[in-house]
Coordinates of C-alpha atoms in Angstrom, one line a residue:
X11 CA -11.8 7.1 -25.5
X12 CA -11.7 4.9 -28.6
X13 CA -14.0 3.7 -31.2
X14 CA -14.2 1.4 -34.3
X15 CA -12.7 4.2 -36.2
X16 CA -9.7 5.1 -33.9
X17 CA -6.2 4.7 -35.6
X18 CA -3.3 3.3 -34.1
X19 CA -1.6 6.9 -34.0
X20 CA -4.6 8.4 -32.2
X21 CA -4.5 5.3 -29.8
X22 CA -0.8 6.0 -28.9
X23 CA -1.4 9.6 -28.4
X24 CA -4.4 9.1 -25.9
X25 CA -3.2 6.0 -24.0
X26 CA -0.6 8.1 -22.1
X27 CA -2.8 11.0 -21.5
X28 CA -5.4 8.8 -20.3
X29 CA -3.1 7.4 -17.6
X30 CA -1.7 10.6 -16.3
X31 CA -5.4 12.0 -16.3
X32 CA -6.3 8.8 -14.1
X33 CA -3.6 9.4 -11.6
X34 CA -4.1 13.0 -11.6
X35 CA -8.0 12.3 -10.6
X36 CA -7.3 9.9 -8.0
X37 CA -4.6 12.1 -6.3
X38 CA -6.9 15.3 -6.5
X39 CA -9.6 13.2 -5.1
X40 CA -7.5 13.1 -1.7
X41 CA -7.5 16.2 0.2
X42 CA -4.3 17.5 2.0
X43 CA -5.5 16.4 5.7
X44 CA -6.2 12.9 4.3
X45 CA -2.9 12.5 2.6
X46 CA -1.2 13.8 5.8
X47 CA -3.0 11.3 7.9
X48 CA -2.4 8.4 5.6
X49 CA 1.3 9.6 5.5
X50 CA 1.2 9.7 9.6
X51 CA -0.3 5.9 9.4
X52 CA 2.5 4.5 7.5
X53 CA 5.4 6.5 9.5
X54 CA 4.1 5.4 12.9
X55 CA 3.5 1.7 11.8
X56 CA 5.7 -0.8 13.0
X57 CA 4.6 -3.0 10.3
X58 CA 2.7 -2.3 7.1
X59 CA 0.4 -5.1 5.6
X60 CA -0.6 -5.0 2.2
X61 CA -3.5 -7.5 1.6
X62 CA -4.7 -8.7 -2.1
X63 CA -6.3 -11.7 -3.8
X64 CA -5.2 -12.9 -7.2
X65 CA -3.4 -10.2 -9.4
X66 CA -4.2 -7.7 -6.6
X67 CA -1.9 -10.1 -4.4
X68 CA 0.9 -9.8 -7.2
X69 CA 0.6 -6.0 -7.0
X70 CA 0.6 -5.8 -3.2
X71 CA 3.8 -8.0 -3.2
X72 CA 5.6 -5.2 -5.4
X73 CA 4.4 -2.4 -3.5
X74 CA 5.5 -4.0 0.1
X75 CA 9.0 -4.9 -1.4
X76 CA 9.4 -1.1 -2.6
X77 CA 8.4 0.0 0.9
X78 CA 10.7 -2.3 2.4
X79 CA 13.3 -0.8 0.1
X80 CA 12.9 2.6 1.7
X81 CA 13.2 1.4 5.5
X82 CA 9.7 0.2 6.3
X83 CA 8.8 -3.0 7.7
X84 CA 6.0 -4.4 5.2
X85 CA 4.7 -7.6 4.1
X86 CA 2.2 -9.0 1.3
X87 CA -0.6 -11.3 2.1
X88 CA -3.3 -13.2 0.0
X89 CA -5.5 -14.1 2.8
X90 CA -4.4 -12.6 6.3
X91 CA -2.4 -14.7 8.8
X92 CA -4.3 -14.8 12.1
X93 CA -1.2 -16.0 14.0
X94 CA 0.9 -13.3 12.6
X95 CA -1.4 -11.0 13.4
X96 CA -2.0 -11.9 17.1
X97 CA 1.8 -12.2 17.5
X98 CA 2.3 -8.4 16.5
X99 CA -0.5 -7.2 18.6
X100 CA 1.0 -9.4 21.7
X101 CA 4.3 -7.7 21.1
X102 CA 2.7 -4.2 21.1
X103 CA 3.4 -3.5 17.4
X104 CA 1.7 -0.8 15.8
X105 CA 0.1 -2.3 12.7
X106 CA -1.6 -0.7 9.4
X107 CA -3.3 -2.7 6.8
X108 CA -3.9 -1.9 3.3
X109 CA -6.4 -3.7 1.3
X110 CA -6.2 -3.6 -2.4
X111 CA -9.3 -4.7 -4.6
X112 CA -10.3 -3.9 -8.2
X113 CA -14.1 -4.6 -7.4
X114 CA -14.4 -3.6 -3.7
X115 CA -16.3 -6.7 -3.3
X116 CA -13.7 -9.5 -3.1
X117 CA -14.9 -12.3 -0.8
X118 CA -11.8 -13.0 1.0
X119 CA -10.8 -9.3 1.7
X120 CA -14.2 -8.6 3.1
X121 CA -13.4 -11.6 5.7
X122 CA -9.9 -10.1 6.3
X123 CA -11.7 -6.8 6.9
X124 CA -13.9 -8.7 9.5
X125 CA -10.7 -10.0 11.1
X126 CA -8.8 -6.5 11.3
X127 CA -11.9 -5.1 12.8
X128 CA -12.1 -7.7 15.6
X129 CA -8.3 -7.3 16.1
X130 CA -8.8 -3.3 16.2
X131 CA -6.4 -2.9 13.5
X132 CA -6.9 0.1 11.3
X133 CA -7.0 -0.4 7.6
X134 CA -7.0 1.5 4.3
X135 CA -9.2 0.3 1.4
X136 CA -7.8 0.8 -2.1
X137 CA -10.6 0.1 -5.0
X138 CA -12.6 1.7 -7.7
X139 CA -15.8 1.2 -5.9
X140 CA -16.9 4.1 -3.8
X141 CA -19.8 1.9 -2.3
X142 CA -17.7 -1.1 -1.4
X143 CA -18.9 -2.9 1.6
X144 CA -15.2 -2.9 2.9
X145 CA -15.6 1.0 3.7
X146 CA -17.8 0.3 6.4
X147 CA -15.2 -0.1 9.0
X148 CA -12.1 1.5 7.1
X149 CA -10.0 4.4 8.4
X150 CA -8.9 5.7 5.0
X151 CA -10.4 5.2 1.4
X152 CA -8.4 5.8 -1.7
X153 CA -10.7 5.6 -4.8
X154 CA -8.9 4.5 -8.1
X155 CA -10.2 6.5 -11.1
X156 CA -9.6 5.2 -14.4
X157 CA -10.9 5.7 -18.0
X158 CA -13.6 3.2 -19.0
X159 CA -11.6 1.1 -21.4
X160 CA -12.7 -2.5 -20.9
X161 CA -10.0 -4.3 -22.0
X162 CA -7.7 -2.3 -20.2
X163 CA -9.5 -1.9 -17.0
X164 CA -7.4 -4.4 -14.9
X165 CA -3.8 -3.5 -16.1
X166 CA -5.0 0.2 -15.8
X167 CA -6.0 -0.4 -12.0
X168 CA -2.7 -1.9 -11.4
X169 CA -0.5 0.8 -13.1
X170 CA -2.5 3.7 -11.3
X171 CA -2.4 1.8 -7.9
X172 CA 1.4 1.3 -8.1
X173 CA 1.8 5.0 -9.2
X174 CA -0.4 6.2 -6.3
X175 CA 2.0 4.4 -3.8
X176 CA 5.0 5.6 -5.6
X177 CA 3.6 9.1 -4.8
X178 CA 3.0 8.3 -1.2
X179 CA 6.6 7.0 -1.0
X180 CA 8.0 10.5 -2.5
X181 CA 5.7 12.5 -0.3
X182 CA 6.8 10.6 2.8
X183 CA 10.5 11.1 1.8
X184 CA 10.1 14.8 1.1
X185 CA 7.8 15.9 3.8
X186 CA 9.3 14.4 6.7
X187 CA 12.6 15.5 7.6
X188 CA 15.3 12.7 8.3
X189 CA 12.3 10.2 7.2
X190 CA 14.5 8.1 5.1
X191 CA 17.6 8.3 7.2
X192 CA 15.7 7.3 10.6
X193 CA 14.5 4.3 9.3
X194 CA 17.6 3.1 7.6
X195 CA 19.0 3.8 11.0
X196 CA 16.4 1.6 12.5
X197 CA 17.3 -1.3 10.0
X198 CA 20.9 -0.9 10.8
X199 CA 20.5 -0.9 14.5
X200 CA 18.2 -3.9 14.3
X201 CA 20.9 -5.8 12.1
X202 CA 23.7 -4.7 14.7
X203 CA 21.4 -5.9 17.5
X204 CA 20.9 -9.6 15.8
X205 CA 24.7 -9.7 15.0
X206 CA 25.8 -9.1 18.4
X207 CA 23.2 -11.5 19.8
X208 CA 24.6 -14.3 17.6
X209 CA 28.1 -13.3 18.6
X210 CA 27.3 -13.9 22.4
X211 CA 25.5 -16.9 21.5
X212 CA 28.5 -18.3 19.5
X213 CA 30.9 -17.0 22.2
X214 CA 29.1 -19.1 25.0
X215 CA 29.1 -22.2 23.1
X216 CA 32.8 -22.1 22.2

């Protein structure tokens, strides 16, 4: 992509193109049926858990927040909470986990994958590594492609993963009729139930 003779103008021209090609390659590597399966898993889940370590956790946290903004119940973790997971299972909540890792061999995420397997919680792996040991029991795999620019690799990974999940949110809203409205209604109903419970509790103490 770049060499010692590359000028600033050439870099400015190539960087955006490189990014869009990476996003396009990543999305085109997912076939229609896989995209539909992932969308269904996200839509059916009572809670989406994003899991990452170090910088991947920061990325997971941002993506979880964005999913919350459009009506999903989603949280980010740096190391899964066994007590939280078991509480979800005991209350019959459907859970989907998304593990985000650049290398695909992050030790803490490998341990988290074992926990998910033991609890029969499905998970999706997002990584650049097509040979990641996390894939052994993964339900889905999203491989992130990027141009080989060493000093941009981590930041490029972050940007592409962010863009890919923006695409999934847009697809979910576009292809599912009343998808956004249904989730917003669910949030409103939960809020009204909590408000009513607080009102009843207050009345009983008066």
